[in-house]
PDB file of C-alpha atoms and ligand atoms in Angstrom:
ATOM      1  CA  MET A 296     -13.179 -58.493  -7.902  1.00  0.00           C
ATOM      2  CA  ASN A 297     -16.877 -59.092  -6.929  1.00  0.00           C
ATOM      3  CA  LYS A 298     -19.630 -56.548  -7.477  1.00  0.00           C
ATOM      4  CA  ASN A 299     -19.839 -55.367  -3.925  1.00  0.00           C
ATOM      5  CA  LYS A 300     -16.122 -54.694  -3.609  1.00  0.00           C
ATOM      6  CA  LEU A 301     -16.191 -52.707  -6.893  1.00  0.00           C
ATOM      7  CA  ARG A 302     -19.086 -50.614  -5.765  1.00  0.00           C
ATOM      8  CA  CYS A 303     -17.374 -50.015  -2.529  1.00  0.00           C
ATOM      9  CA  LEU A 304     -14.156 -48.838  -4.217  1.00  0.00           C
ATOM     10  CA  THR A 305     -16.147 -46.672  -6.527  1.00  0.00           C
ATOM     11  CA  THR A 306     -17.874 -44.973  -3.711  1.00  0.00           C
ATOM     12  CA  ALA A 307     -14.588 -44.355  -1.942  1.00  0.00           C
ATOM     13  CA  VAL A 308     -12.847 -42.885  -4.940  1.00  0.00           C
ATOM     14  CA  THR A 309     -15.913 -40.561  -5.711  1.00  0.00           C
ATOM     15  CA  ALA A 310     -15.842 -39.380  -1.916  1.00  0.00           C
ATOM     16  CA  VAL A 311     -12.059 -38.580  -2.252  1.00  0.00           C
ATOM     17  CA  LEU A 312     -12.538 -36.853  -5.390  1.00  0.00           C
ATOM     18  CA  ALA A 313     -15.425 -34.755  -4.211  1.00  0.00           C
ATOM     19  CA  SER A 314     -13.372 -33.642  -1.185  1.00  0.00           C
ATOM     20  CA  VAL A 315     -10.435 -32.729  -3.333  1.00  0.00           C
ATOM     21  CA  CYS A 316     -12.736 -30.635  -5.623  1.00  0.00           C
ATOM     22  CA  PHE A 317     -14.403 -29.153  -2.635  1.00  0.00           C
ATOM     23  CA  ASN A 318     -11.156 -28.025  -0.928  1.00  0.00           C
ATOM     24  CA  ALA A 319     -10.118 -26.536  -4.464  1.00  0.00           C
ATOM     25  CA  ALA A 320     -13.361 -24.634  -4.725  1.00  0.00           C
ATOM     26  CA  ALA A 321     -13.123 -22.952  -1.172  1.00  0.00           C
ATOM     27  CA  ALA A 322     -10.062 -20.707  -1.547  1.00  0.00           C
ATOM     28  CA  ASP A 323      -7.896 -20.785   1.526  1.00  0.00           C
ATOM     29  CA  GLY A 324      -6.525 -17.402   1.940  1.00  0.00           C
ATOM     30  CA  ASN A 325      -3.825 -18.398   4.578  1.00  0.00           C
ATOM     31  CA  GLU A 326      -2.721 -21.236   2.353  1.00  0.00           C
ATOM     32  CA  ILE A 327      -2.285 -18.850  -0.674  1.00  0.00           C
ATOM     33  CA  LEU A 328      -0.323 -16.372   1.350  1.00  0.00           C
ATOM     34  CA  LYS A 329       1.997 -18.969   2.479  1.00  0.00           C
ATOM     35  CA  SER A 330       2.506 -20.690  -0.953  1.00  0.00           C
ATOM     36  CA  SER A 331       2.142 -17.636  -3.358  1.00  0.00           C
ATOM     37  CA  CYS A 332       3.120 -14.634  -1.711  1.00  0.00           C
ATOM     38  CA  ALA A 333       5.513 -15.223   1.355  1.00  0.00           C
ATOM     39  CA  SER A 334       8.436 -15.600  -1.353  1.00  0.00           C
ATOM     40  CA  CYS A 335       8.272 -11.892  -1.880  1.00  0.00           C
ATOM     41  CA  HIS A 336       6.204 -10.421   1.137  1.00  0.00           C
ATOM     42  CA  ASN A 337       7.075 -10.425   4.797  1.00  0.00           C
ATOM     43  CA  ILE A 338       3.669 -11.703   6.314  1.00  0.00           C
ATOM     44  CA  THR A 339       4.942 -12.652   9.688  1.00  0.00           C
ATOM     45  CA  GLY A 340       7.206  -9.787  10.925  1.00  0.00           C
ATOM     46  CA  PRO A 341       9.168  -8.327  12.203  1.00  0.00           C
ATOM     47  CA  ALA A 342      10.363  -5.594   9.888  1.00  0.00           C
ATOM     48  CA  PRO A 343      13.878  -5.620   8.834  1.00  0.00           C
ATOM     49  CA  THR A 344      16.298  -4.074  11.231  1.00  0.00           C
ATOM     50  CA  THR A 345      19.463  -4.313   9.055  1.00  0.00           C
ATOM     51  CA  LEU A 346      20.404  -3.010   5.767  1.00  0.00           C
ATOM     52  CA  LYS A 347      21.082  -6.588   4.364  1.00  0.00           C
ATOM     53  CA  ASP A 348      17.614  -7.562   5.309  1.00  0.00           C
ATOM     54  CA  LEU A 349      16.285  -4.405   3.712  1.00  0.00           C
ATOM     55  CA  TRP A 350      18.058  -5.060   0.460  1.00  0.00           C
ATOM     56  CA  SER A 351      16.638  -8.547   0.346  1.00  0.00           C
ATOM     57  CA  ARG A 352      13.237  -7.301   0.520  1.00  0.00           C
ATOM     58  CA  LYS A 353      11.359  -8.255  -2.689  1.00  0.00           C
ATOM     59  CA  GLY A 354       7.887  -6.709  -2.075  1.00  0.00           C
ATOM     60  CA  PRO A 355       6.339  -4.268   0.637  1.00  0.00           C
ATOM     61  CA  ASP A 356       5.910  -5.751   4.066  1.00  0.00           C
ATOM     62  CA  LEU A 357       2.338  -7.014   4.583  1.00  0.00           C
ATOM     63  CA  PHE A 358       2.551  -8.318   8.012  1.00  0.00           C
ATOM     64  CA  TYR A 359       0.681  -5.221   9.246  1.00  0.00           C
ATOM     65  CA  ALA A 360      -1.740  -5.014   6.371  1.00  0.00           C
ATOM     66  CA  GLY A 361      -4.671  -4.915   8.693  1.00  0.00           C
ATOM     67  CA  ASN A 362      -3.471  -1.644  10.189  1.00  0.00           C
ATOM     68  CA  LYS A 363      -2.667  -0.215   6.690  1.00  0.00           C
ATOM     69  CA  TYR A 364      -4.869  -1.044   3.873  1.00  0.00           C
ATOM     70  CA  ARG A 365      -8.513  -0.480   3.037  1.00  0.00           C
ATOM     71  CA  PRO A 366     -10.061  -3.981   2.461  1.00  0.00           C
ATOM     72  CA  GLU A 367     -12.104  -2.889  -0.419  1.00  0.00           C
ATOM     73  CA  TRP A 368      -9.095  -1.511  -2.274  1.00  0.00           C
ATOM     74  CA  MET A 369      -6.916  -4.567  -1.373  1.00  0.00           C
ATOM     75  CA  GLU A 370      -9.547  -6.908  -2.829  1.00  0.00           C
ATOM     76  CA  ALA A 371     -10.093  -4.998  -6.096  1.00  0.00           C
ATOM     77  CA  TRP A 372      -6.283  -4.512  -6.434  1.00  0.00           C
ATOM     78  CA  LEU A 373      -5.342  -8.159  -6.006  1.00  0.00           C
ATOM     79  CA  HIS A 374      -7.661  -9.123  -8.680  1.00  0.00           C
ATOM     80  CA  LYS A 375      -6.299  -6.253 -11.030  1.00  0.00           C
ATOM     81  CA  PRO A 376      -2.877  -5.123  -9.688  1.00  0.00           C
ATOM     82  CA  THR A 377      -1.539  -1.670 -10.953  1.00  0.00           C
ATOM     83  CA  ARG A 378       1.765  -0.184 -10.314  1.00  0.00           C
ATOM     84  CA  ILE A 379       2.063   1.762  -7.117  1.00  0.00           C
ATOM     85  CA  ARG A 380       5.763   2.266  -6.852  1.00  0.00           C
ATOM     86  CA  PRO A 381       6.969   3.936 -10.005  1.00  0.00           C
ATOM     87  CA  THR A 382      10.446   2.149  -9.964  1.00  0.00           C
ATOM     88  CA  GLY A 383       9.608  -1.022  -8.072  1.00  0.00           C
ATOM     89  CA  MET A 384      10.884  -1.615  -4.714  1.00  0.00           C
ATOM     90  CA  PHE A 385      14.271  -0.082  -5.102  1.00  0.00           C
ATOM     91  CA  TYR A 386      14.373   3.027  -7.302  1.00  0.00           C
ATOM     92  CA  ALA A 387      17.982   2.788  -7.900  1.00  0.00           C
ATOM     93  CA  ASP A 388      17.664  -0.611  -9.495  1.00  0.00           C
ATOM     94  CA  ASN A 389      15.370   0.583 -12.375  1.00  0.00           C
ATOM     95  CA  LEU A 390      16.415   4.018 -13.227  1.00  0.00           C
ATOM     96  CA  LYS A 391      18.313   4.812 -16.389  1.00  0.00           C
ATOM     97  CA  SER A 392      20.020   8.000 -17.162  1.00  0.00           C
ATOM     98  CA  GLY A 393      17.709  10.325 -19.068  1.00  0.00           C
ATOM     99  CA  GLU A 394      18.862  13.364 -20.905  1.00  0.00           C
ATOM    100  CA  LYS A 395      18.365  15.857 -18.182  1.00  0.00           C
ATOM    101  CA  TYR A 396      17.299  13.728 -15.253  1.00  0.00           C
ATOM    102  CA  GLU A 397      16.726   9.928 -14.389  1.00  0.00           C
ATOM    103  CA  VAL A 398      13.938   8.315 -16.035  1.00  0.00           C
ATOM    104  CA  VAL A 399      12.200   4.811 -14.950  1.00  0.00           C
ATOM    105  CA  ASP A 400      13.216   1.911 -17.040  1.00  0.00           C
ATOM    106  CA  ALA A 401       9.684   0.343 -17.238  1.00  0.00           C
ATOM    107  CA  ALA A 402      10.970  -2.489 -19.217  1.00  0.00           C
ATOM    108  CA  LYS A 403      12.740  -3.993 -16.305  1.00  0.00           C
ATOM    109  CA  LEU A 404       9.665  -3.968 -13.989  1.00  0.00           C
ATOM    110  CA  ALA A 405       7.627  -7.264 -13.626  1.00  0.00           C
ATOM    111  CA  GLU A 406       3.895  -7.401 -13.736  1.00  0.00           C
ATOM    112  CA  HIS A 407       2.331  -8.348 -10.407  1.00  0.00           C
ATOM    113  CA  PRO A 408       0.567 -11.696 -10.102  1.00  0.00           C
ATOM    114  CA  ALA A 409      -3.157 -11.403 -10.246  1.00  0.00           C
ATOM    115  CA  LEU A 410      -5.809 -13.477  -8.347  1.00  0.00           C
ATOM    116  CA  ASP A 411      -9.215 -14.556  -9.473  1.00  0.00           C
ATOM    117  CA  LYS A 412     -12.121 -12.803  -7.467  1.00  0.00           C
ATOM    118  CA  GLU A 413     -12.569 -15.504  -5.098  1.00  0.00           C
ATOM    119  CA  LYS A 414      -9.108 -15.837  -4.195  1.00  0.00           C
ATOM    120  CA  ALA A 415      -8.593 -12.128  -3.892  1.00  0.00           C
ATOM    121  CA  ALA A 416     -11.410 -11.994  -1.330  1.00  0.00           C
ATOM    122  CA  ALA A 417     -10.093 -14.931   0.729  1.00  0.00           C
ATOM    123  CA  VAL A 418      -6.552 -13.392   0.751  1.00  0.00           C
ATOM    124  CA  THR A 419      -7.822  -9.931   1.769  1.00  0.00           C
ATOM    125  CA  SER A 420      -9.702 -11.325   4.677  1.00  0.00           C
ATOM    126  CA  GLU A 421      -6.720 -13.103   5.988  1.00  0.00           C
ATOM    127  CA  LEU A 422      -4.436 -10.057   5.451  1.00  0.00           C
ATOM    128  CA  MET A 423      -6.994  -7.859   7.270  1.00  0.00           C
ATOM    129  CA  LYS A 424      -6.533  -9.953  10.310  1.00  0.00           C
ATOM    130  CA  LEU A 425      -2.883  -8.877  10.603  1.00  0.00           C
ATOM    131  CA  LYS A 426      -2.920  -6.021  13.024  1.00  0.00           C
ATOM    132  CA  PRO A 427       0.365  -5.939  15.149  1.00  0.00           C
ATOM    133  CA  HIS A 428       0.289  -2.142  15.364  1.00  0.00           C
ATOM    134  CA  ASP A 429      -3.097  -1.252  16.919  1.00  0.00           C
ATOM    135  CA  ASP A 430      -1.037   0.736  19.568  1.00  0.00           C
ATOM    136  CA  LEU A 431       0.326   3.072  16.826  1.00  0.00           C
ATOM    137  CA  ILE A 432      -3.003   3.615  15.174  1.00  0.00           C
ATOM    138  CA  ALA A 433      -4.736   4.194  18.550  1.00  0.00           C
ATOM    139  CA  LYS A 434      -2.525   7.275  18.967  1.00  0.00           C
ATOM    140  CA  GLU A 435      -4.153   9.048  15.873  1.00  0.00           C
ATOM    141  CA  THR A 436      -7.151  10.861  15.834  1.00  0.00           C
ATOM    142  CA  ILE A 437      -8.594  11.954  12.416  1.00  0.00           C
ATOM    143  CA  GLU A 438     -10.685  15.221  12.464  1.00  0.00           C
ATOM    144  CA  PRO A 439     -13.234  15.517   9.864  1.00  0.00           C
ATOM    145  CA  GLY A 440     -12.781  18.263   7.403  1.00  0.00           C
ATOM    146  CA  THR A 441     -11.728  19.159   3.878  1.00  0.00           C
ATOM    147  CA  ILE A 442      -9.009  20.845   2.180  1.00  0.00           C
ATOM    148  CA  GLY A 443      -8.738  22.472  -1.457  1.00  0.00           C
ATOM    149  CA  LEU A 444      -6.261  20.791  -3.755  1.00  0.00           C
ATOM    150  CA  THR A 445      -4.114  23.939  -4.202  1.00  0.00           C
ATOM    151  CA  MET A 446      -3.658  24.368  -0.467  1.00  0.00           C
ATOM    152  CA  GLY A 447      -3.228  20.655   0.022  1.00  0.00           C
ATOM    153  CA  GLU A 448      -0.363  20.753  -2.551  1.00  0.00           C
ATOM    154  CA  MET A 449       1.150  23.597  -0.835  1.00  0.00           C
ATOM    155  CA  VAL A 450       1.283  21.664   2.412  1.00  0.00           C
ATOM    156  CA  PHE A 451       2.599  18.540   0.703  1.00  0.00           C
ATOM    157  CA  ASP A 452       5.159  20.242  -1.430  1.00  0.00           C
ATOM    158  CA  LYS A 453       6.392  23.661   0.045  1.00  0.00           C
ATOM    159  CA  PHE A 454       5.720  23.073   3.766  1.00  0.00           C
ATOM    160  CA  THR A 455       6.758  19.458   4.156  1.00  0.00           C
ATOM    161  CA  GLY A 456       8.745  18.401   1.120  1.00  0.00           C
ATOM    162  CA  CYS A 457       6.916  15.305   0.411  1.00  0.00           C
ATOM    163  CA  LEU A 458       6.695  15.805  -3.272  1.00  0.00           C
ATOM    164  CA  ALA A 459      10.436  15.383  -3.599  1.00  0.00           C
ATOM    165  CA  CYS A 460       9.681  11.524  -3.351  1.00  0.00           C
ATOM    166  CA  HIS A 461       6.069  10.865  -4.161  1.00  0.00           C
ATOM    167  CA  GLU A 462       3.931  11.462  -7.359  1.00  0.00           C
ATOM    168  CA  ILE A 463       0.759  13.298  -6.861  1.00  0.00           C
ATOM    169  CA  GLU A 464      -0.266  12.638 -10.405  1.00  0.00           C
ATOM    170  CA  PRO A 465       1.248  10.227 -12.975  1.00  0.00           C
ATOM    171  CA  GLY A 466       4.565  11.676 -13.974  1.00  0.00           C
ATOM    172  CA  TYR A 467       4.527  14.689 -11.635  1.00  0.00           C
ATOM    173  CA  GLY A 468       6.609  14.300  -8.306  1.00  0.00           C
ATOM    174  CA  GLY A 469       9.509  12.050  -7.161  1.00  0.00           C
ATOM    175  CA  VAL A 470       9.653   8.491  -8.010  1.00  0.00           C
ATOM    176  CA  SER A 471      11.506   6.996  -4.908  1.00  0.00           C
ATOM    177  CA  GLY A 472       8.531   6.446  -2.856  1.00  0.00           C
ATOM    178  CA  PRO A 473       4.978   5.049  -3.771  1.00  0.00           C
ATOM    179  CA  GLU A 474       2.697   7.064  -5.800  1.00  0.00           C
ATOM    180  CA  VAL A 475       0.223   8.918  -3.480  1.00  0.00           C
ATOM    181  CA  TYR A 476      -2.558   9.896  -5.849  1.00  0.00           C
ATOM    182  CA  THR A 477      -4.407   6.723  -5.093  1.00  0.00           C
ATOM    183  CA  ALA A 478      -3.091   6.748  -1.374  1.00  0.00           C
ATOM    184  CA  GLY A 479      -6.471   7.885   0.029  1.00  0.00           C
ATOM    185  CA  ALA A 480      -8.393   5.076  -1.625  1.00  0.00           C
ATOM    186  CA  ARG A 481      -5.548   2.545  -0.773  1.00  0.00           C
ATOM    187  CA  LEU A 482      -4.791   3.424   2.934  1.00  0.00           C
ATOM    188  CA  GLN A 483      -6.487   3.888   6.187  1.00  0.00           C
ATOM    189  CA  PRO A 484      -6.498   7.481   7.069  1.00  0.00           C
ATOM    190  CA  ALA A 485      -4.965   6.747  10.740  1.00  0.00           C
ATOM    191  CA  TYR A 486      -2.148   4.795   9.101  1.00  0.00           C
ATOM    192  CA  ILE A 487      -1.446   7.809   6.747  1.00  0.00           C
ATOM    193  CA  ALA A 488      -1.273  10.014   9.822  1.00  0.00           C
ATOM    194  CA  SER A 489       0.848   7.680  11.802  1.00  0.00           C
ATOM    195  CA  PHE A 490       3.325   6.667   9.040  1.00  0.00           C
ATOM    196  CA  THR A 491       3.742  10.416   8.373  1.00  0.00           C
ATOM    197  CA  ARG A 492       4.357  11.266  12.075  1.00  0.00           C
ATOM    198  CA  ASN A 493       6.816   8.602  12.273  1.00  0.00           C
ATOM    199  CA  PRO A 494       7.768   6.360   9.359  1.00  0.00           C
ATOM    200  CA  GLN A 495      10.512   4.477  11.466  1.00  0.00           C
ATOM    201  CA  ALA A 496       8.044   3.354  14.025  1.00  0.00           C
ATOM    202  CA  TRP A 497       6.591   1.194  11.349  1.00  0.00           C
ATOM    203  CA  ASP A 498       9.641   0.367   9.422  1.00  0.00           C
ATOM    204  CA  PRO A 499      12.857   1.058  11.014  1.00  0.00           C
ATOM    205  CA  LYS A 500      15.029   1.059   7.989  1.00  0.00           C
ATOM    206  CA  THR A 501      12.562   2.669   5.608  1.00  0.00           C
ATOM    207  CA  TRP A 502      14.140   5.422   3.332  1.00  0.00           C
ATOM    208  CA  MET A 503      11.357   7.902   4.136  1.00  0.00           C
ATOM    209  CA  PRO A 504      12.602  10.432   6.645  1.00  0.00           C
ATOM    210  CA  ASN A 505      10.821  11.692   9.631  1.00  0.00           C
ATOM    211  CA  LYS A 506       9.948  15.225   8.560  1.00  0.00           C
ATOM    212  CA  HIS A 507       8.636  16.100  12.208  1.00  0.00           C
ATOM    213  CA  VAL A 508       5.376  17.172  10.596  1.00  0.00           C
ATOM    214  CA  SER A 509       3.173  19.177  13.025  1.00  0.00           C
ATOM    215  CA  ASP A 510      -0.215  17.815  14.092  1.00  0.00           C
ATOM    216  CA  VAL A 511      -2.066  20.461  12.108  1.00  0.00           C
ATOM    217  CA  ASN A 512      -0.141  19.448   8.898  1.00  0.00           C
ATOM    218  CA  ILE A 513      -0.731  15.760   9.523  1.00  0.00           C
ATOM    219  CA  GLN A 514      -4.590  16.450   9.409  1.00  0.00           C
ATOM    220  CA  LYS A 515      -4.036  18.674   6.175  1.00  0.00           C
ATOM    221  CA  ILE A 516      -2.090  15.907   4.479  1.00  0.00           C
ATOM    222  CA  VAL A 517      -4.675  13.091   5.302  1.00  0.00           C
ATOM    223  CA  ARG A 518      -7.389  15.422   4.030  1.00  0.00           C
ATOM    224  CA  TYR A 519      -5.388  16.353   0.921  1.00  0.00           C
ATOM    225  CA  LEU A 520      -4.547  12.579   0.014  1.00  0.00           C
ATOM    226  CA  ASP A 521      -8.196  11.878   0.414  1.00  0.00           C
ATOM    227  CA  ALA A 522      -9.234  14.644  -2.036  1.00  0.00           C
ATOM    228  CA  LEU A 523      -6.584  13.847  -4.340  1.00  0.00           C
ATOM    229  CA  SER A 524      -7.465  10.242  -4.696  1.00  0.00           C
ATOM    230  CA  LYS A 525     -11.172  11.153  -5.314  1.00  0.00           C
ATOM    231  CA  GLU A 526     -10.007  13.570  -7.994  1.00  0.00           C
ATOM    232  CA  ALA A 527      -7.884  10.693  -9.502  1.00  0.00           C
ATOM    233  CA  ASN A 528     -10.786   8.313  -9.348  1.00  0.00           C
ATOM    234  CA  ASN A 529     -12.997  10.911 -11.102  1.00  0.00           C
ATOM    235  CA  ALA A 530     -10.496  11.304 -13.906  1.00  0.00           C
ATOM    236  CA  ASN A 531     -10.518   7.658 -14.790  1.00  0.00           C
TER     237      ASN A 531
HETATM  238  C1  HEC B 299       7.714 -12.047  -7.260  1.00  0.00           C
HETATM  239  C2  HEC B 299       7.397 -11.236  -6.114  1.00  0.00           C
HETATM  240  C3  HEC B 299       6.083 -11.129  -5.600  1.00  0.00           C
HETATM  241  C4  HEC B 299       5.076 -12.149  -5.433  1.00  0.00           C
HETATM  242  C5  HEC B 299       5.202 -13.651  -5.637  1.00  0.00           C
HETATM  243  C6  HEC B 299       3.758 -11.337  -5.013  1.00  0.00           C
HETATM  244  N1  HEC B 299       4.018 -10.016  -4.723  1.00  0.00           N
HETATM  245 FE1  HEC B 299       2.884  -8.471  -4.225  1.00  0.00          FE
HETATM  246  N2  HEC B 299       4.258  -7.119  -4.621  1.00  0.00           N
HETATM  247  C7  HEC B 299       5.405  -7.310  -5.122  1.00  0.00           C
HETATM  248  C8  HEC B 299       5.928  -5.999  -5.397  1.00  0.00           C
HETATM  249  C9  HEC B 299       7.402  -5.919  -5.990  1.00  0.00           C
HETATM  250  C10 HEC B 299       5.125  -5.053  -5.186  1.00  0.00           C
HETATM  251  C11 HEC B 299       5.164  -3.528  -5.319  1.00  0.00           C
HETATM  252  C12 HEC B 299       4.434  -3.199  -6.431  1.00  0.00           C
HETATM  253  C13 HEC B 299       4.231  -1.698  -6.781  1.00  0.00           C
HETATM  254  O1  HEC B 299       4.500  -0.929  -5.822  1.00  0.00           O
HETATM  255  O2  HEC B 299       4.106  -1.350  -7.848  1.00  0.00           O
HETATM  256  C14 HEC B 299       3.877  -5.792  -4.512  1.00  0.00           C
HETATM  257  C15 HEC B 299       2.720  -5.103  -4.042  1.00  0.00           C
HETATM  258  C16 HEC B 299       1.763  -5.758  -3.366  1.00  0.00           C
HETATM  259  C17 HEC B 299       0.609  -5.138  -2.757  1.00  0.00           C
HETATM  260  C18 HEC B 299       0.421  -3.692  -2.765  1.00  0.00           C
HETATM  261  C19 HEC B 299       0.984  -3.239  -1.523  1.00  0.00           C
HETATM  262  C20 HEC B 299       1.586  -1.982  -1.532  1.00  0.00           C
HETATM  263  O3  HEC B 299       1.771  -1.142  -0.584  1.00  0.00           O
HETATM  264  O4  HEC B 299       2.246  -1.567  -2.567  1.00  0.00           O
HETATM  265  C21 HEC B 299      -0.130  -6.242  -2.192  1.00  0.00           C
HETATM  266  C22 HEC B 299      -1.387  -6.028  -1.426  1.00  0.00           C
HETATM  267  C23 HEC B 299       0.459  -7.475  -2.553  1.00  0.00           C
HETATM  268  N3  HEC B 299       1.646  -7.194  -3.265  1.00  0.00           N
HETATM  269  C24 HEC B 299       0.019  -8.667  -2.235  1.00  0.00           C
HETATM  270  C25 HEC B 299       0.556  -9.735  -2.675  1.00  0.00           C
HETATM  271  C26 HEC B 299      -0.248 -11.203  -2.456  1.00  0.00           C
HETATM  272  C27 HEC B 299      -1.585 -11.327  -1.601  1.00  0.00           C
HETATM  273  C28 HEC B 299       0.579 -12.035  -3.094  1.00  0.00           C
HETATM  274  C29 HEC B 299       0.340 -13.567  -3.246  1.00  0.00           C
HETATM  275  C30 HEC B 299      -0.880 -13.864  -4.077  1.00  0.00           C
HETATM  276  C31 HEC B 299       1.530 -11.408  -3.715  1.00  0.00           C
HETATM  277  N4  HEC B 299       1.515 -10.093  -3.437  1.00  0.00           N
HETATM  278  C32 HEC B 299       2.676 -12.003  -4.487  1.00  0.00           C
HETATM  279  C33 HEC B 299       5.991  -8.701  -5.433  1.00  0.00           C
HETATM  280  C34 HEC B 299       5.325  -9.701  -5.237  1.00  0.00           C
HETATM  281  C1  HEC B 300      13.332  10.879   0.669  1.00  0.00           C
HETATM  282  C2  HEC B 300      12.100  10.403   0.080  1.00  0.00           C
HETATM  283  C3  HEC B 300      10.764  10.606   0.861  1.00  0.00           C
HETATM  284  C4  HEC B 300      10.214  11.813   1.315  1.00  0.00           C
HETATM  285  C5  HEC B 300      10.820  13.252   1.363  1.00  0.00           C
HETATM  286  C6  HEC B 300       8.856  11.448   1.841  1.00  0.00           C
HETATM  287  N1  HEC B 300       8.662  10.111   1.609  1.00  0.00           N
HETATM  288 FE1  HEC B 300       6.786   9.085   2.119  1.00  0.00          FE
HETATM  289  N2  HEC B 300       7.760   7.377   1.441  1.00  0.00           N
HETATM  290  C7  HEC B 300       9.066   7.219   0.951  1.00  0.00           C
HETATM  291  C8  HEC B 300       9.313   5.896   0.729  1.00  0.00           C
HETATM  292  C9  HEC B 300      10.490   5.252   0.036  1.00  0.00           C
HETATM  293  C10 HEC B 300       8.042   5.062   1.118  1.00  0.00           C
HETATM  294  C11 HEC B 300       7.954   3.554   0.991  1.00  0.00           C
HETATM  295  C12 HEC B 300       8.295   2.886   2.358  1.00  0.00           C
HETATM  296  C13 HEC B 300       8.102   1.618   2.235  1.00  0.00           C
HETATM  297  O1  HEC B 300       7.227   0.962   1.632  1.00  0.00           O
HETATM  298  O2  HEC B 300       9.079   0.956   2.686  1.00  0.00           O
HETATM  299  C14 HEC B 300       7.246   6.048   1.629  1.00  0.00           C
HETATM  300  C15 HEC B 300       5.964   5.831   2.091  1.00  0.00           C
HETATM  301  C16 HEC B 300       4.971   6.712   2.464  1.00  0.00           C
HETATM  302  C17 HEC B 300       3.551   6.461   2.641  1.00  0.00           C
HETATM  303  C18 HEC B 300       3.026   5.119   2.750  1.00  0.00           C
HETATM  304  C19 HEC B 300       2.515   4.855   1.241  1.00  0.00           C
HETATM  305  C20 HEC B 300       2.292   3.368   0.956  1.00  0.00           C
HETATM  306  O3  HEC B 300       1.627   3.159   0.097  1.00  0.00           O
HETATM  307  O4  HEC B 300       2.915   2.487   1.553  1.00  0.00           O
HETATM  308  C21 HEC B 300       2.936   7.546   2.977  1.00  0.00           C
HETATM  309  C22 HEC B 300       1.578   7.844   3.319  1.00  0.00           C
HETATM  310  C23 HEC B 300       3.797   8.729   2.803  1.00  0.00           C
HETATM  311  N3  HEC B 300       5.134   8.055   2.355  1.00  0.00           N
HETATM  312  C24 HEC B 300       3.666  10.071   2.913  1.00  0.00           C
HETATM  313  C25 HEC B 300       4.693  10.996   3.028  1.00  0.00           C
HETATM  314  C26 HEC B 300       4.602  12.475   3.381  1.00  0.00           C
HETATM  315  C27 HEC B 300       3.167  12.887   3.923  1.00  0.00           C
HETATM  316  C28 HEC B 300       5.827  13.085   3.275  1.00  0.00           C
HETATM  317  C29 HEC B 300       6.051  14.450   3.656  1.00  0.00           C
HETATM  318  C30 HEC B 300       5.863  14.674   5.037  1.00  0.00           C
HETATM  319  C31 HEC B 300       6.667  11.970   2.761  1.00  0.00           C
HETATM  320  N4  HEC B 300       5.950  10.815   2.526  1.00  0.00           N
HETATM  321  C32 HEC B 300       7.902  12.351   2.420  1.00  0.00           C
HETATM  322  C33 HEC B 300       9.826   8.188   0.602  1.00  0.00           C
HETATM  323  C34 HEC B 300       9.745   9.523   1.058  1.00  0.00           C
END
């Protein structure tokens, strides 16, 4: 090979290498979602409409993530995931008989994969674009206001029966639904209102019943979950 050809070849190889490295450096959120997340999460919709599809669900649906989550929470969580559903996706799978009541078999629960900060940011910005349910969100008006934790707990427990399935602090409350002591930091207020009003409008086969909560109590629940997550945050 003469010198010129060799120089040419070296330049070409360098250019290819540079472009490979460049692509690897700029995290592609959409690509990560498809290759590393779609095996467990529904990122395209629609929600399952049969029990069979429901049972094959391995992680929560993310195809309406932009209507549901707070982006700053999402980005931080993807980098350092913590448990949200005390028993994983299906509580019956991971319960063992305790002495008086069923307890969570934590040994069976897998750790969630974590992303480095750059990938977490790239994936979050992709997920926040997914907003097929703007119509449901538009129906909700969140009125400003505050509520004491004691009053809030009364509404959440005694008036509406939510505590039966949701923990309001670690180890206190039902375990069949996601914990709600970080829900205020995790979820958009209008989503909390809309999902509480009609869970089946979001997820036709969800286990969560429609409790026909009044408008007044929906506002109180949104305020309560906000106050609760601020308290949970202060405690850390
Ligand atoms: C092996 C299956 C699996 C893979 C792969 C996976 N997840 Fe998850 N994911 C889960 C499960 C199960 C949960 C519920 C965890 C919990 O509630 O404690 C979850 C929870 C989440 C949550 C919190 C949502 C909520 O409402 O609880 C987000 C956000 C999330 N995953 C995003 C991702 C992203 C982005 C990827 C790809 C980088 C990914 N996941 C890969 C199984 C998976
Ligand atoms: C019979 C059990 C049950 C009861 C009672 C119940 N929930 Fe749920 N809830 C669930 C389950 C299960 C989910 C998870 C749905 C999913 O991800 O598919 C859920 C999800 C939620 C979410 C979304 C949380 C998230 O991170 O995805 C909110 C908010 C919520 N419930 C609020 C309430 C409120 C408010 C009440 C009382 C009016 C209530 N729930 C009563 C079982 C219940």
